[in-house]
Backbone as a printed PyTorch tensor [residue, N CA C, xyz], in Angstrom:
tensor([[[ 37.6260,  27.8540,  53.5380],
         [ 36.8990,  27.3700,  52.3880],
         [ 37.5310,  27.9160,  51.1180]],

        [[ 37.5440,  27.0590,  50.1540],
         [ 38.3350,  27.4370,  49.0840],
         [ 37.1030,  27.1150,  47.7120]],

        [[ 37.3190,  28.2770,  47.0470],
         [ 35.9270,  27.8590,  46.0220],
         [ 36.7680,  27.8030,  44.3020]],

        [[ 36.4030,  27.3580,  43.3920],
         [ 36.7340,  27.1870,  42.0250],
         [ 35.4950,  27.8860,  41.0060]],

        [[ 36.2650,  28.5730,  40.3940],
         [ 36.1050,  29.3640,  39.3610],
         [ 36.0610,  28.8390,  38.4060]],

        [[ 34.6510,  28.8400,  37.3470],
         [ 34.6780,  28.4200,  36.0120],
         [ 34.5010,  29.0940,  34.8730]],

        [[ 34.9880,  29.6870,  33.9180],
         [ 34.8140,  30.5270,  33.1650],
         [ 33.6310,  29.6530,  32.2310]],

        [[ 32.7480,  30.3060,  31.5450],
         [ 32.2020,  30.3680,  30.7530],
         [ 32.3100,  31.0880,  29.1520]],

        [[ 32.4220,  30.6310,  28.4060],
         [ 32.7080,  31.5510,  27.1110],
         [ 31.1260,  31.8270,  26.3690]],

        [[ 30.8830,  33.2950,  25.9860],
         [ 30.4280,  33.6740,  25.2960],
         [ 30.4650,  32.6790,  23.9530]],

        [[ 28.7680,  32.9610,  23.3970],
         [ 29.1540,  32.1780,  21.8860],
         [ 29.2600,  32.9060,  20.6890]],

        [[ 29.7510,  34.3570,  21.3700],
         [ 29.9170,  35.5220,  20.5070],
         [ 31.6830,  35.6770,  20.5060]],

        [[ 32.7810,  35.0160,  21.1110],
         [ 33.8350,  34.4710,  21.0550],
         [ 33.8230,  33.5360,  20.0220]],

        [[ 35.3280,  33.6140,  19.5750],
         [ 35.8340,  32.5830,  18.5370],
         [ 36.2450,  31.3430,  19.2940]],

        [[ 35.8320,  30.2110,  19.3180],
         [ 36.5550,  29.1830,  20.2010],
         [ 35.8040,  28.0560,  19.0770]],

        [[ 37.0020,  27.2420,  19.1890],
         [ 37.2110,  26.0570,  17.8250],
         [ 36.7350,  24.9850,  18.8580]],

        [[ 35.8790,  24.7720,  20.0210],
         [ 35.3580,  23.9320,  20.5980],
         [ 33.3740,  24.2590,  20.1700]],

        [[ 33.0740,  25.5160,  20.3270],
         [ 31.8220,  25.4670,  19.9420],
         [ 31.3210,  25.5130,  18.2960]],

        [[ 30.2040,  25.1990,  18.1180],
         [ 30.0760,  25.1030,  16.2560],
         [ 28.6190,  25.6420,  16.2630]],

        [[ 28.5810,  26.7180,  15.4650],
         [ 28.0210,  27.6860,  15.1980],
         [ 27.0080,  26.8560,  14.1000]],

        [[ 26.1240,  26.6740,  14.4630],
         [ 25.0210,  26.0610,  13.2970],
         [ 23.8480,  27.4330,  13.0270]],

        [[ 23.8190,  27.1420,  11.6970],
         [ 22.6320,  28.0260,  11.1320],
         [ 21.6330,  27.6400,  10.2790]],

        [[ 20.1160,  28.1870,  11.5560],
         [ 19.1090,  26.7750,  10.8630],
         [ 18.1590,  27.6510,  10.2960]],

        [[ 17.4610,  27.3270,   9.0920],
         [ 16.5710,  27.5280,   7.9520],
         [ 15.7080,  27.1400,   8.1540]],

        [[ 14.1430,  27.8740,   8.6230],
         [ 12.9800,  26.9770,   8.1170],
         [ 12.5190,  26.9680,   6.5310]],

        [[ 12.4680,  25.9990,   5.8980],
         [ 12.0480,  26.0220,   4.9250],
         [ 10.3430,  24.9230,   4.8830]],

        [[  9.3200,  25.0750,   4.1230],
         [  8.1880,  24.2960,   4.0030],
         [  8.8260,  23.5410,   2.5870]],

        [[  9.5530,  23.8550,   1.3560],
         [  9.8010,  22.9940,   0.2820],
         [  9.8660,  21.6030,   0.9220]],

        [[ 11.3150,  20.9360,   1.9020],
         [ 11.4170,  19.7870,   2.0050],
         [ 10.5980,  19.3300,   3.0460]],

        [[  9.5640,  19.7080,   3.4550],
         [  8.4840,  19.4140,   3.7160],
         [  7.3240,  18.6590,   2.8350]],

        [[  6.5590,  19.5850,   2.2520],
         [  5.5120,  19.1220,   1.3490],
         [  6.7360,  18.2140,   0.4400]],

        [[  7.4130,  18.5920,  -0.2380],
         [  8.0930,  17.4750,  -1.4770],
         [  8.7490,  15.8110,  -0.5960]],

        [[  8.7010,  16.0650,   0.7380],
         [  8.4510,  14.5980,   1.1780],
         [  7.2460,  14.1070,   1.2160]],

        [[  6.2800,  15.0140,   1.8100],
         [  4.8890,  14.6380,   1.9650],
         [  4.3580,  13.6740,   0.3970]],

        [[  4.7070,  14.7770,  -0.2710],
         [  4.0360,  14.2640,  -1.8900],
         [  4.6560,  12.6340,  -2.2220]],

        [[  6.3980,  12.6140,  -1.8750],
         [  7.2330,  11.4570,  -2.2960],
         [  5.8630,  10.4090,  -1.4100]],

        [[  5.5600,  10.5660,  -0.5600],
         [  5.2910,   9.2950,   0.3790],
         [  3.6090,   9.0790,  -0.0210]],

        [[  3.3330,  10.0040,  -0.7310],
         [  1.4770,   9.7600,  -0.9670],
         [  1.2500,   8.1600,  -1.8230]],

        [[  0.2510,   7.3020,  -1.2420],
         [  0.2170,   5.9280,  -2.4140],
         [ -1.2230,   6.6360,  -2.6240]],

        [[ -1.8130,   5.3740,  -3.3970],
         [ -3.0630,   5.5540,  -4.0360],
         [ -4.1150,   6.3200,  -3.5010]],

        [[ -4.1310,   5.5420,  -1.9540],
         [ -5.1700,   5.5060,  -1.3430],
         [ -4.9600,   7.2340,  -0.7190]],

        [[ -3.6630,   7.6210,  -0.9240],
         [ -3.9500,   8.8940,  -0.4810],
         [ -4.2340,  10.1510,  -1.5900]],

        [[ -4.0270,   9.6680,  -2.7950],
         [ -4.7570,  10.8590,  -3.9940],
         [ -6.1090,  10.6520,  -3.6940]],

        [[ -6.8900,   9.3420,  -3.0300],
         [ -8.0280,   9.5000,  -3.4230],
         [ -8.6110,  10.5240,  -2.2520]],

        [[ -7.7340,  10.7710,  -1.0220],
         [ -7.8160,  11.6150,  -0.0180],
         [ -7.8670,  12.7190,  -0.6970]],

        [[ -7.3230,  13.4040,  -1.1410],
         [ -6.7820,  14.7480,  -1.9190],
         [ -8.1570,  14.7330,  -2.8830]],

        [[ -8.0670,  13.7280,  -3.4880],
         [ -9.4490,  14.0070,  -4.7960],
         [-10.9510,  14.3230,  -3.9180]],

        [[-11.1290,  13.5280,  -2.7850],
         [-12.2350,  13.7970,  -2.3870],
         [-12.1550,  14.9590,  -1.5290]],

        [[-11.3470,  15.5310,  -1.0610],
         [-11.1900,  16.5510,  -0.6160],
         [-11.5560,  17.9480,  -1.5220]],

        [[-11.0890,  17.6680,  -2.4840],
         [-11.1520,  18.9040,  -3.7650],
         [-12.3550,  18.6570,  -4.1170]],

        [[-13.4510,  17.5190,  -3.8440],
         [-14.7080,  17.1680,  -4.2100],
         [-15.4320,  17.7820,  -3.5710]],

        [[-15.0120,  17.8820,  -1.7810],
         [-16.4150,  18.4610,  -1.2090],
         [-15.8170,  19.8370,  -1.3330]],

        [[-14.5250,  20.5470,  -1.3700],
         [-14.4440,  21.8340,  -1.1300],
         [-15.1810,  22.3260,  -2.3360]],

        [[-15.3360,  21.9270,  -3.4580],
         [-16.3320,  22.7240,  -4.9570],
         [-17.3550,  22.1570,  -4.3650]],

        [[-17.9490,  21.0910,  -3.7160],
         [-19.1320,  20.6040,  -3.4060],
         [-19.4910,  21.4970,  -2.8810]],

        [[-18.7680,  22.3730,  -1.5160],
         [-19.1590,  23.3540,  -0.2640],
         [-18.9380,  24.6770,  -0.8630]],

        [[-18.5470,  24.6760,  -2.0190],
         [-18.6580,  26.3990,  -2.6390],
         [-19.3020,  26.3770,  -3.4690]],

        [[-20.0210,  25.6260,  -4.1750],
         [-21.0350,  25.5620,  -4.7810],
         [-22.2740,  25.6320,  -3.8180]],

        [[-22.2120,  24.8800,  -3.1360],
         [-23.5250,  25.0920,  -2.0660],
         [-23.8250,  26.2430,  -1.4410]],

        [[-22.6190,  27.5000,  -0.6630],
         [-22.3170,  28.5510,  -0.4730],
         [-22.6320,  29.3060,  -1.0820]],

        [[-22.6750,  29.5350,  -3.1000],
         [-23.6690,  30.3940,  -3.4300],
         [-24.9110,  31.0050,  -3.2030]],

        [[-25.9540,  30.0460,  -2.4440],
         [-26.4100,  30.2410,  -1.9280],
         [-26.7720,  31.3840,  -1.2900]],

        [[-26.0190,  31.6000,  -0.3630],
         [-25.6600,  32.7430,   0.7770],
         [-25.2970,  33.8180,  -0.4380]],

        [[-24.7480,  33.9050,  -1.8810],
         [-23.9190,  35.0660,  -2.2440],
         [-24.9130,  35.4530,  -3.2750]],

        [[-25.9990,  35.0980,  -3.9120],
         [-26.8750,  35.4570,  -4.6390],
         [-28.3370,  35.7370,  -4.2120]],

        [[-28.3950,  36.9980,  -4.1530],
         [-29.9090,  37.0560,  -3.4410],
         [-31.0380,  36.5860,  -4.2850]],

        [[-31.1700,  36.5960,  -5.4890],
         [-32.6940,  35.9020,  -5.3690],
         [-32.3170,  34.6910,  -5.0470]],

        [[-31.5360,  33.8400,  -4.9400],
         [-31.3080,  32.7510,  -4.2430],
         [-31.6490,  32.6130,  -2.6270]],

        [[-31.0870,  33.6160,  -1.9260],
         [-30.9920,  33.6010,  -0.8190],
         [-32.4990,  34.4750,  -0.1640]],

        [[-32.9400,  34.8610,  -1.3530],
         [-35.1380,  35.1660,  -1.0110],
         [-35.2680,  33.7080,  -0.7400]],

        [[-34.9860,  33.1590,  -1.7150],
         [-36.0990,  32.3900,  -1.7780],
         [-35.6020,  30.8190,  -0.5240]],

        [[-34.5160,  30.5230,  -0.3260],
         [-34.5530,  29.6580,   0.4700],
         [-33.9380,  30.2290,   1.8380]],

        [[-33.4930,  31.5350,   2.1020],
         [-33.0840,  32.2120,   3.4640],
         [-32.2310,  31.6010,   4.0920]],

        [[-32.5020,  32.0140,   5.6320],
         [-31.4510,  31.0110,   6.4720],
         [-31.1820,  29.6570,   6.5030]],

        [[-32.1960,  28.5180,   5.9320],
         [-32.2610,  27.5410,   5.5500],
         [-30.7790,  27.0110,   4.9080]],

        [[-30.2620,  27.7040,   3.9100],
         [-29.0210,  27.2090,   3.2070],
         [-28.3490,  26.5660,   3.6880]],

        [[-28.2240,  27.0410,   5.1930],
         [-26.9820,  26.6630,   6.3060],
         [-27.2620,  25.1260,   6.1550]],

        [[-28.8450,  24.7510,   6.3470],
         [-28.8190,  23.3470,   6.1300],
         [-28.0920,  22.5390,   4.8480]],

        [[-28.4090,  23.1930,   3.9930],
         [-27.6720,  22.5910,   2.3460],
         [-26.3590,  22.3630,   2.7620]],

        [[-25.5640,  23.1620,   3.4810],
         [-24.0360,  23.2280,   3.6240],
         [-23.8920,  22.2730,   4.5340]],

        [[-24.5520,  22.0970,   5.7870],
         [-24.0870,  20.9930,   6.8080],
         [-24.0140,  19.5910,   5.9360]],

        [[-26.0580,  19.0140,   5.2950],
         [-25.2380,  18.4190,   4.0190],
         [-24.1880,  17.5790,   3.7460]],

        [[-24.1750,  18.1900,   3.0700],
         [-22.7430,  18.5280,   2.0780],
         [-21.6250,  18.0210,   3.0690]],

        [[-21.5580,  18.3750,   4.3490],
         [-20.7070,  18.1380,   4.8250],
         [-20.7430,  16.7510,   5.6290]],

        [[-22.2090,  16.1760,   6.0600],
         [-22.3220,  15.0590,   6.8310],
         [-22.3560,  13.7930,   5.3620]],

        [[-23.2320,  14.0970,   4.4360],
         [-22.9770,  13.1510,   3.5160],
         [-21.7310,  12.3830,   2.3610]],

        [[-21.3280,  13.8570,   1.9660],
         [-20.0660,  13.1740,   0.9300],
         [-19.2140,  12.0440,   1.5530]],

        [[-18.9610,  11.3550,   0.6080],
         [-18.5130,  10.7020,   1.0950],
         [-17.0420,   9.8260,  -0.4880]],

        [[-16.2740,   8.9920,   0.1290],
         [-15.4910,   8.5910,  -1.1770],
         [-16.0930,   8.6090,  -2.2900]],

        [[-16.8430,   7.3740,  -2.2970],
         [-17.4420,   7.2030,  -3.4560],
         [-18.7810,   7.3590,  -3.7400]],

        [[-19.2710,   7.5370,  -5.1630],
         [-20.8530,   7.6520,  -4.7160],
         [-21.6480,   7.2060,  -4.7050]],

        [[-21.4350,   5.4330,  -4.9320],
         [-22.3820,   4.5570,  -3.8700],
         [-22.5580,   4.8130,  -2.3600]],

        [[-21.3830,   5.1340,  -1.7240],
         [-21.8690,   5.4490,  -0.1750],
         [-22.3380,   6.8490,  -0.4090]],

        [[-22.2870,   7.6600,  -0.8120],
         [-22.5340,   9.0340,  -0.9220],
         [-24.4740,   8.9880,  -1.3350]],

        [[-25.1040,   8.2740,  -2.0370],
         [-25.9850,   7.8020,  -2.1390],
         [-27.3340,   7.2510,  -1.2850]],

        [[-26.2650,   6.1270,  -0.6380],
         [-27.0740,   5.5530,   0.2120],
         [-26.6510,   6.1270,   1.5500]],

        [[-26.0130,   7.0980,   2.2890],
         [-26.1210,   8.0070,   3.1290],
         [-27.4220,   8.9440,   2.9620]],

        [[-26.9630,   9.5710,   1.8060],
         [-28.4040,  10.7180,   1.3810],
         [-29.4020,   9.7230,   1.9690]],

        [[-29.6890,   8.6490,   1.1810],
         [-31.2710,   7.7480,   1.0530],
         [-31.4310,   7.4650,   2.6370]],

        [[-30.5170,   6.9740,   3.2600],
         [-30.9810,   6.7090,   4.6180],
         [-30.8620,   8.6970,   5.3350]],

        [[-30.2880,   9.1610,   5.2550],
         [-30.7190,  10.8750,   5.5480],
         [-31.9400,  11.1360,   5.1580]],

        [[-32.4310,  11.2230,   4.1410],
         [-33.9540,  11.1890,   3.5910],
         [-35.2570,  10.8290,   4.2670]],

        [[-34.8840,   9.0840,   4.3070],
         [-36.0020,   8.3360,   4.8200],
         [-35.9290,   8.8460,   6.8140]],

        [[-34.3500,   9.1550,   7.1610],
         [-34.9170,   9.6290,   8.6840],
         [-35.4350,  11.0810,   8.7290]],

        [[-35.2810,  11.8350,   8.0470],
         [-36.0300,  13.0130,   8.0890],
         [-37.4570,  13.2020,   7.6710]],

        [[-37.4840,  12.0540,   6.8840],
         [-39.8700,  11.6840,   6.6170],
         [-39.4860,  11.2810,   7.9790]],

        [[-39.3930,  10.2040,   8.5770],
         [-39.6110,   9.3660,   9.2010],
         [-39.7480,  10.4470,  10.8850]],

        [[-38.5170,  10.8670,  11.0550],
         [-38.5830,  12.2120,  12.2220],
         [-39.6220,  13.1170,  11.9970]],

        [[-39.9120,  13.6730,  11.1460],
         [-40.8910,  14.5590,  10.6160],
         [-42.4030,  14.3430,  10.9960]],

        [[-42.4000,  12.9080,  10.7590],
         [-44.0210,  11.9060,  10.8590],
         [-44.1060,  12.0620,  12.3100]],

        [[-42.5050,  11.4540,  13.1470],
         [-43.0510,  11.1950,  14.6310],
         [-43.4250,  12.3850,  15.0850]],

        [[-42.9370,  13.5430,  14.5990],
         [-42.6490,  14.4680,  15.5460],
         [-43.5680,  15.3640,  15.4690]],

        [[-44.9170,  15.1520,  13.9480],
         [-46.0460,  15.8920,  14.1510],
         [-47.0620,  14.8940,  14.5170]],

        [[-46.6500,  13.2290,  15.1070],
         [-47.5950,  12.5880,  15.3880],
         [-47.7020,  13.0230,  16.8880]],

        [[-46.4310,  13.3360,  17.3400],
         [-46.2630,  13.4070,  18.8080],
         [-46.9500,  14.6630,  19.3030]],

        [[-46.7980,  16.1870,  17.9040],
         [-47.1300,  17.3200,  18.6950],
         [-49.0080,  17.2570,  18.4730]],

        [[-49.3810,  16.3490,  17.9170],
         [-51.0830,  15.7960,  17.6840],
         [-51.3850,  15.2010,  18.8440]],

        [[-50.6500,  14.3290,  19.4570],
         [-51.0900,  13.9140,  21.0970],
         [-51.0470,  14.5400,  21.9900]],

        [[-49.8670,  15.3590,  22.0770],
         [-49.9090,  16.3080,  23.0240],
         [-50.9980,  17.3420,  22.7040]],

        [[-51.1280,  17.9100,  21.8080],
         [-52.2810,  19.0310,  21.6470],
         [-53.4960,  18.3190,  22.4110]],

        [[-53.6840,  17.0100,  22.0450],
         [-54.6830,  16.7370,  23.2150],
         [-55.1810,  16.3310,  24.4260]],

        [[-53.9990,  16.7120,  24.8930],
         [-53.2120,  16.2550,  26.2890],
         [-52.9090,  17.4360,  26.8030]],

        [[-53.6880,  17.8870,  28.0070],
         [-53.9030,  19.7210,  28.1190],
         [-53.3570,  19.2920,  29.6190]],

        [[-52.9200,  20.9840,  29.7980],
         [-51.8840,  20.4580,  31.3200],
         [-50.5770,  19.9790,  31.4360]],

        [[-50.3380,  19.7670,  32.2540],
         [-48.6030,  18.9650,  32.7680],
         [-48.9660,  17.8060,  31.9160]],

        [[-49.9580,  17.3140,  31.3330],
         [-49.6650,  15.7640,  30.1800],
         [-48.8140,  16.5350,  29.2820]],

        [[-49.0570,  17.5700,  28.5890],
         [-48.1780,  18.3910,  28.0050],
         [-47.3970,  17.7130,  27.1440]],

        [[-46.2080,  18.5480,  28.5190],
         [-45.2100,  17.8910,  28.9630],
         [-44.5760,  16.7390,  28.8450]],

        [[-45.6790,  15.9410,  29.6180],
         [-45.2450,  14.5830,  30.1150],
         [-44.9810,  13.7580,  28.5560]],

        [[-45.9060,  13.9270,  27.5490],
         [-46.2820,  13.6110,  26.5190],
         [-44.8660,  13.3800,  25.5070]],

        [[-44.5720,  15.2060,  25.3340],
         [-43.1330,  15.5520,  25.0910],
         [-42.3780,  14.8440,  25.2870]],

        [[-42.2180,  15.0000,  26.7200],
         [-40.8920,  14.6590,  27.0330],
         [-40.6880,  12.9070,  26.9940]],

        [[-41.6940,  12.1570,  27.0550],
         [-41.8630,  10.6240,  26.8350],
         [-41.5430,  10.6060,  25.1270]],

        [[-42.2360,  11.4760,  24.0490],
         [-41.6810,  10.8100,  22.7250],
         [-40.1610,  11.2170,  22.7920]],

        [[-39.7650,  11.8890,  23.3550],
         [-38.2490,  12.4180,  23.0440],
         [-37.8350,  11.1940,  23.2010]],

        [[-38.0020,  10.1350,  24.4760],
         [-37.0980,   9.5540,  24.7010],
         [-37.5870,   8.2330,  24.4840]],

        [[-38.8550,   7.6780,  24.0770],
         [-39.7370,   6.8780,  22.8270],
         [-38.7500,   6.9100,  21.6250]],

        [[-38.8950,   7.9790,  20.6950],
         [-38.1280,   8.3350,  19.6510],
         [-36.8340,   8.6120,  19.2340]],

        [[-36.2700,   9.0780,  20.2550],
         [-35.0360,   9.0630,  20.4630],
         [-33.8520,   7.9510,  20.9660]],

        [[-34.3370,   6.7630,  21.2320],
         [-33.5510,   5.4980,  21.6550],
         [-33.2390,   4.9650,  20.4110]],

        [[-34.0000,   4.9890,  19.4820],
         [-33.3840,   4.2000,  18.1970],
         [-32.4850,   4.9560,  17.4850]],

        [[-31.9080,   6.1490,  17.6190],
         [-31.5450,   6.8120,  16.7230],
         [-29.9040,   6.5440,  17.2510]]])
């Protein structure tokens, strides 16, 4: 048996067959393409973005001022979710999100102390049964 030998070269050798590249991360030609390629519709991305982030640090005071945070407590967290389920582009939809948010929270509010009024008089496993029927009464339309 006869075997063949292959040398391998180091790329720490000088040899005018391999080419020594040296690579740079840089983020500049990154973002400065990003920016070249933005059209309209994407400043208005950027604008509403910068809308809810002062929207969501404004709301966040909250949490950073205590007589603020006496008087409405852990609650805030709700102000901030908010903020975050409603904004929206513009503020016709931003509007009529709130208004329909609004009217389902009377509207949840109504069922849900009409429901704990039946059950209170519904003693026993009706309880229950009561419960667990508006959940899913009330809960199909949503």
């Amino acid at each position: 048996m006869s075997s063949t030998v292959i040398t391998i070269q180091n790329e720490d050798e000088n040899s005018p067959n391999i080419l020594k590249k040296k690579t740079h991360f840089s983020l500049l030609p990154i973002v400065s393409s990003l920016i070249a390629k933005q059209s309209k519709h994407d400043k208005r991305k950027i604008i509403h973005s910068i809308k809810v982030g002062i929207a969501l640090n404004l709301v966040s005071l909250l949490y950073l001022f205590d007589p603020l945070y006496e008087q409405v407590g852990d609650n805030a967290m709700w102000a901030i979710m908010t903020v975050v389920v409603i904004f929206e582009f513009s503020a016709g939809a931003t509007l009529g999100k709130g208004l329909n948010r609004g009217i389902g929270t009377i509207l949840g509010g109504g069922l849900g102390c009409l429901a704990a009024i039946l059950a209170g008089e519904v003693h026993g496993i009706g309880n229950a049964i009561v419960v667990g029927t508006s959940v899913f009464v009330f809960g199909k339309d949503v």
